[in-house]
Coordinates of N, CA and C in Angstrom, one line a residue:
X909 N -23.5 -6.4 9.3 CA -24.3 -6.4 8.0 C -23.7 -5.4 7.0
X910 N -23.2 -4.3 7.2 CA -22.2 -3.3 6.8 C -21.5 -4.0 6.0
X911 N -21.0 -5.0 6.2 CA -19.6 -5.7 5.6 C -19.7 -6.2 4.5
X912 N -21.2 -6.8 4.6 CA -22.0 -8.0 3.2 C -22.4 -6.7 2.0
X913 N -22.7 -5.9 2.4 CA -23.0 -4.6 1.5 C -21.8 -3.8 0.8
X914 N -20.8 -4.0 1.3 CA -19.5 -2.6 1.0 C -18.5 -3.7 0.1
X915 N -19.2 -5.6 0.2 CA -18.6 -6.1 -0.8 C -18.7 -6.3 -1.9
X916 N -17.4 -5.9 -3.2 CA -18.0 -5.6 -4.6 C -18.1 -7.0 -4.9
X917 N -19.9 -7.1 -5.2 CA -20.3 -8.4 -5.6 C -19.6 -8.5 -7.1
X918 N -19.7 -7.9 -8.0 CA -19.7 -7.5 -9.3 C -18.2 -8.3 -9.8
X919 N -17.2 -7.0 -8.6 CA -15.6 -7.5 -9.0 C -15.5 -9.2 -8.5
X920 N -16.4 -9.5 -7.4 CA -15.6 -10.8 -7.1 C -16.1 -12.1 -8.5
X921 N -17.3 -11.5 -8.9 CA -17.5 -12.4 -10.1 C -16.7 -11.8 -11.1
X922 N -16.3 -11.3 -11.4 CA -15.1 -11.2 -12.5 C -14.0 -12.2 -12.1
X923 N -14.0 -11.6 -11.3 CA -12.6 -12.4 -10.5 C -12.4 -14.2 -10.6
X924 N -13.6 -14.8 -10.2 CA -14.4 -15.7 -10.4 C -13.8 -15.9 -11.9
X925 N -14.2 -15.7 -12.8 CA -14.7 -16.0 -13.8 C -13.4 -16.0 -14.8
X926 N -12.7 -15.2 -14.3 CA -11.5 -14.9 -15.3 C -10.5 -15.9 -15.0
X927 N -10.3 -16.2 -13.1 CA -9.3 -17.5 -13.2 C -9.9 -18.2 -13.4
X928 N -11.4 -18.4 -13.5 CA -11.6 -19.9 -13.5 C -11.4 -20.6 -15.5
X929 N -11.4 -19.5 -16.2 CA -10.9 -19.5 -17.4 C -10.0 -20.1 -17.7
X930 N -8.9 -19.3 -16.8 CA -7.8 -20.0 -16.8 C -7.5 -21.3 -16.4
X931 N -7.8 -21.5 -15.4 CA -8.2 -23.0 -15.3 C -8.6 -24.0 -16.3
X932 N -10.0 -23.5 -16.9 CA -9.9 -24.5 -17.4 C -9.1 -24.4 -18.6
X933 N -8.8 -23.5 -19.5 CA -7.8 -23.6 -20.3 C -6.4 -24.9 -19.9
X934 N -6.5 -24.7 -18.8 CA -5.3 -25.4 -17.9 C -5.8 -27.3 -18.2
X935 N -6.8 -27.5 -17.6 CA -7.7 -28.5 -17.6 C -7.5 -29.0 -19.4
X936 N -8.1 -28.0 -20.1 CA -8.5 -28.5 -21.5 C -6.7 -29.1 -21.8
X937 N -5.9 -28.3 -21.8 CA -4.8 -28.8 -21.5 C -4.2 -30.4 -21.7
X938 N -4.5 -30.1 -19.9 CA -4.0 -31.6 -19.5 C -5.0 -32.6 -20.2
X939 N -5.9 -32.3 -20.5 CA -7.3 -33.7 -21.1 C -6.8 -33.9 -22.5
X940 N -6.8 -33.1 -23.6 CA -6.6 -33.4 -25.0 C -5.6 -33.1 -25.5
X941 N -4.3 -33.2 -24.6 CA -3.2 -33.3 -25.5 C -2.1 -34.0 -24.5
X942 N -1.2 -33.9 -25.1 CA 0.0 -35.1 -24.2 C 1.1 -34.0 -23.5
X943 N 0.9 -32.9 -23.2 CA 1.9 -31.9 -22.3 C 1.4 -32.3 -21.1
X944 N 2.9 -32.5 -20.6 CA 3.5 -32.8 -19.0 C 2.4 -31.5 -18.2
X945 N 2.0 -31.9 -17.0 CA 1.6 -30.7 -16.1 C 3.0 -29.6 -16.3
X946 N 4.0 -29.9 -16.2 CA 5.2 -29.2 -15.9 C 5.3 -28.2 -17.4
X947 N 5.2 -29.0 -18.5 CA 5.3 -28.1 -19.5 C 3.4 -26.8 -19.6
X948 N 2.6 -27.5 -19.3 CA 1.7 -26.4 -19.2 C 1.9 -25.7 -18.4
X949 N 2.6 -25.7 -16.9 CA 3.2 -24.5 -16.6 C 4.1 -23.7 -16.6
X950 N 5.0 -23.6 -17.5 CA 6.3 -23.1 -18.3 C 5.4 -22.3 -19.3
X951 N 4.5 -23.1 -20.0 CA 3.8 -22.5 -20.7 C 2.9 -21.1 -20.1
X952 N 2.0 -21.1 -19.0 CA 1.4 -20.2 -18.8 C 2.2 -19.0 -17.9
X953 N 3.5 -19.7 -17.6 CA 4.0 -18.0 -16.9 C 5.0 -17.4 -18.1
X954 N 5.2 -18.3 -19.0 CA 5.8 -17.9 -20.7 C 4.6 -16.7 -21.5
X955 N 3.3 -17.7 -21.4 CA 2.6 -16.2 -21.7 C 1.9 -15.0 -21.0
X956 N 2.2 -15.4 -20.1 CA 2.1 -14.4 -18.9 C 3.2 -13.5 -18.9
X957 N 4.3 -13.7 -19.1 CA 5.7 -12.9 -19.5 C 5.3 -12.2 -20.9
X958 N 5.3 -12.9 -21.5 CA 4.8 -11.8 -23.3 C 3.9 -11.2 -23.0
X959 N 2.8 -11.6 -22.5 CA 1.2 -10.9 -22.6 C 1.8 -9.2 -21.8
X960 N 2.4 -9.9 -20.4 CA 2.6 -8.3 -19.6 C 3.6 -7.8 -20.0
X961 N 5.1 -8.0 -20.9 CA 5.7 -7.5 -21.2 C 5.1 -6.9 -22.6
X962 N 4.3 -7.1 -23.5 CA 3.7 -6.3 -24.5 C 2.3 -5.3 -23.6
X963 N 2.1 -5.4 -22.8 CA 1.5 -4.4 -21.9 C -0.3 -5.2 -22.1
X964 N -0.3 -6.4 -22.2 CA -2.0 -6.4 -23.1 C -2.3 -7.0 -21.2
X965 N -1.5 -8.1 -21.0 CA -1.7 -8.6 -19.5 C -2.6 -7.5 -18.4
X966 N -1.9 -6.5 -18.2 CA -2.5 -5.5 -17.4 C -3.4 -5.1 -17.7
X967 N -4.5 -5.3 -18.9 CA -5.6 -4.6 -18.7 C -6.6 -6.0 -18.8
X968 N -6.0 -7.3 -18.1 CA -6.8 -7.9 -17.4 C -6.6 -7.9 -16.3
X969 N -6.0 -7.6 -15.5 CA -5.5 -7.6 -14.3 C -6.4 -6.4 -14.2
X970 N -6.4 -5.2 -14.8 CA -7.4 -4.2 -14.3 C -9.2 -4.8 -14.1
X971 N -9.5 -5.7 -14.5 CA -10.3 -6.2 -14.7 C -11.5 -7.4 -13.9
X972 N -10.4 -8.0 -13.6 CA -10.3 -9.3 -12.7 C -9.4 -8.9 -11.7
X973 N -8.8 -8.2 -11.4 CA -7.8 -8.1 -10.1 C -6.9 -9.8 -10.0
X974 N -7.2 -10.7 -9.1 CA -6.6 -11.7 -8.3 C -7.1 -12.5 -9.0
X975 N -7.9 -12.8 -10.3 CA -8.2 -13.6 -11.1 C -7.6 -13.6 -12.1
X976 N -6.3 -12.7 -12.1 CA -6.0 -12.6 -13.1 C -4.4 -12.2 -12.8
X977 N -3.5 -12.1 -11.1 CA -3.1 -12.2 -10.7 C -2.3 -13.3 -9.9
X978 N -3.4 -14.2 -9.4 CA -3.2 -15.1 -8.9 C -2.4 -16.3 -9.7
X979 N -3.1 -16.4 -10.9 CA -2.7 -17.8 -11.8 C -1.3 -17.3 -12.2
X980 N -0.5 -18.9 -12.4 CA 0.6 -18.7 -13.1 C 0.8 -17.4 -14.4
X981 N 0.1 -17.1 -14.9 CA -0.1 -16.6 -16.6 C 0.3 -14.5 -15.4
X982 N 0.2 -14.7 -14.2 CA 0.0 -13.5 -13.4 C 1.6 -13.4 -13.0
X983 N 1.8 -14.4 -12.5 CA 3.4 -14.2 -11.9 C 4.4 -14.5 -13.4
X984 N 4.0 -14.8 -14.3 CA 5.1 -14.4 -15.6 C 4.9 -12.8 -15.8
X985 N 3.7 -12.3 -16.7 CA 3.4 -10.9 -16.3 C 3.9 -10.0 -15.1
X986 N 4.2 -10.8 -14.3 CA 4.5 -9.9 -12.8 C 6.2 -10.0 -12.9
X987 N 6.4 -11.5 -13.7 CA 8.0 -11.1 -13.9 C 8.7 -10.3 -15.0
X988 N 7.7 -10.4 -16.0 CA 8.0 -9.6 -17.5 C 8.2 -7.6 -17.0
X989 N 7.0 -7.9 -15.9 CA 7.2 -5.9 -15.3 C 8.2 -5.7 -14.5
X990 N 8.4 -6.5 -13.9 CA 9.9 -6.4 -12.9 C 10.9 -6.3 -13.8
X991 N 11.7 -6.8 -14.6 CA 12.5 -6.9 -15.7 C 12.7 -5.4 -16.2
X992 N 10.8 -5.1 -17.1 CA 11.1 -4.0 -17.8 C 11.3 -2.6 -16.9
X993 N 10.7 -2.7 -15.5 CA 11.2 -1.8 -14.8 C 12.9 -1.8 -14.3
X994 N 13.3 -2.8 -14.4 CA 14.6 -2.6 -13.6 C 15.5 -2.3 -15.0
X995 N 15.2 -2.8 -15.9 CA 16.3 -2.1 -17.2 C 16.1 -1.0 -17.0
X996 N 15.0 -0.1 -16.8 CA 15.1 1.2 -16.8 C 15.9 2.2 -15.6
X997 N 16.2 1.4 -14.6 CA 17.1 2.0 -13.6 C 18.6 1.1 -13.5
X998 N 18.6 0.2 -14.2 CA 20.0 -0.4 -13.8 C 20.2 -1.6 -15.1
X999 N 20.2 -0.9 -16.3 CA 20.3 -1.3 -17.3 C 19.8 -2.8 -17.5
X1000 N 20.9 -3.3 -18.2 CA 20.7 -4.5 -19.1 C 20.9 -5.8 -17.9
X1001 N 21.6 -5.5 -17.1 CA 21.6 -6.5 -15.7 C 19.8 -6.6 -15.2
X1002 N 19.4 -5.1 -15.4 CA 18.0 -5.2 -14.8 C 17.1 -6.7 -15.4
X1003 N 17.2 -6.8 -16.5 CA 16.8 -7.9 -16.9 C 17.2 -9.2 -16.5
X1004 N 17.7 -9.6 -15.4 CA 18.0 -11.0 -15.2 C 17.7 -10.7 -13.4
X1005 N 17.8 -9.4 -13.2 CA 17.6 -9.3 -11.7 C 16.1 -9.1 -11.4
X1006 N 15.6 -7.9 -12.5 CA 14.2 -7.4 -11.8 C 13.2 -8.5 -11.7
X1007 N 12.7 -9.4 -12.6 CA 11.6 -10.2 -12.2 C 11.3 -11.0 -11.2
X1008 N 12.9 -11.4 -10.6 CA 12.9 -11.8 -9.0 C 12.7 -11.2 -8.0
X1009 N 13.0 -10.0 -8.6 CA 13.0 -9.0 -6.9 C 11.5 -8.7 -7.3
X1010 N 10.8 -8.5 -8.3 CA 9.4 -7.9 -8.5 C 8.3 -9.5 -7.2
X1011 N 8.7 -10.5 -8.1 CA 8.0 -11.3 -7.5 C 8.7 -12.1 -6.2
X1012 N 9.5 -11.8 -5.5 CA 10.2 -12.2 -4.6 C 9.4 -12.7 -3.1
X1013 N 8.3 -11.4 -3.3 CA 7.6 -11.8 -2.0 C 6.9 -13.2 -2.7
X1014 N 6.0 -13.3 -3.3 CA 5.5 -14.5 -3.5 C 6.1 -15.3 -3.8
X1015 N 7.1 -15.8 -4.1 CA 8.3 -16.7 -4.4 C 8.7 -17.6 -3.2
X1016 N 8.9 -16.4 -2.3 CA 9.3 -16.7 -0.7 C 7.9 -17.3 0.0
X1017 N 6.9 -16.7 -0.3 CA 5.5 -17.3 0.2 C 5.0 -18.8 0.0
X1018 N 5.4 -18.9 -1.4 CA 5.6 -19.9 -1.9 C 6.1 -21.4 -1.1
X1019 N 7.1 -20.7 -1.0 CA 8.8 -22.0 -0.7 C 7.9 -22.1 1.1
X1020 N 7.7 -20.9 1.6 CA 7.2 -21.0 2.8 C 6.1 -21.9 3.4
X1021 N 5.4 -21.2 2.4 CA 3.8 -22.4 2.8 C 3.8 -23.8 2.0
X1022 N 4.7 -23.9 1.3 CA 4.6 -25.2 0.8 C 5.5 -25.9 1.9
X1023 N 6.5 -25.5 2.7 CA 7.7 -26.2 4.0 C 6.4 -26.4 4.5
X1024 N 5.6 -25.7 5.0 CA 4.9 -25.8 6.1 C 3.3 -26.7 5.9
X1025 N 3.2 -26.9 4.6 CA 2.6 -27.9 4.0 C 3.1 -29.6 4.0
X1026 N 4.6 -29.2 3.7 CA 5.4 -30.8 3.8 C 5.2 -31.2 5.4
X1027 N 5.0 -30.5 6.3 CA 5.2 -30.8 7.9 C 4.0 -31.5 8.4
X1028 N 2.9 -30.8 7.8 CA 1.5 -31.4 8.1 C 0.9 -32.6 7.3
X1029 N 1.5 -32.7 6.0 CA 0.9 -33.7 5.3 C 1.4 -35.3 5.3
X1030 N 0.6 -35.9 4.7 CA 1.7 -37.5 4.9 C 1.5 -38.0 3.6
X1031 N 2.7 -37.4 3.0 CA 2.3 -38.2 1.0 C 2.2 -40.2 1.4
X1032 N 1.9 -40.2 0.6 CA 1.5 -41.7 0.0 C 2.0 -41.8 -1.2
X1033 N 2.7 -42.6 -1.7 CA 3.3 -43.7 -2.8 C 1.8 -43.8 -3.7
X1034 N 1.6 -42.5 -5.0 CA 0.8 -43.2 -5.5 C 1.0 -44.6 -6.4
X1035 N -0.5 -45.5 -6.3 CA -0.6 -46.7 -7.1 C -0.7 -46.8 -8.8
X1036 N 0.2 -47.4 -9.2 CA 0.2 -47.4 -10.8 C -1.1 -48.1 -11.3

């Protein structure tokens, strides 16, 4: 019972609420305009890269934590700070290296659980 009490109700509704924003932003998207799934997601780790590279990103992420992390708009921001950290120790290369190494673990997590997703699933030929 300890466990149900010591969890912050409060943050997990932020959290809640901020990706699910995003989403639907995502959703309104796909419904009322003619961008590819592929180009709305170019688009949201594009402004996820500006937002955290002008520093505004991070004070949602203070906010929402993993709501604001988790979504694409989180791993551009997460690559815009790798970047600007790594110019500052290993110049102008840092910019083409750091946002990989920043996000590398979930990158790898990624490629990982999605292999291990192809192994279990059995796509089907969708019907036109």
């Amino acid at each position: 019972m300890d466990f149900i009490q010591s969890i912050d109700w409060m943050g997990l509704l932020k959290c809640f609420v901020v990706g699910g924003i995003i989403c639907i932003i995502g959703q309104i998207l796909i419904d009322k305009t003619k961008l590819t799934p592929a180009r709305i997601l170019v688009t949201f780790v594009t402004a996820g890269a500006i937002l955290g590279g002008l520093g505004i990103y991070k004070y949602l992420i203070d906010f929402a934590g993993a709501g604001a992390t988790v979504p694409l708009t989180g791993f551009g921001a997460n690559l815009a700070k790798g970047a600007i950290q790594e110019i500052k120790t290993s110049g102008l290369l840092g910019a083409f290296i750091g946002g990989v190494k920043a996000s590398s673990g979930g990158i790898a997590a990624a490629v990982f659980f999605g292999y291990l997703a192809s192994l279990i699933a059995k796509p089907k030929i969708k019907k036109q």
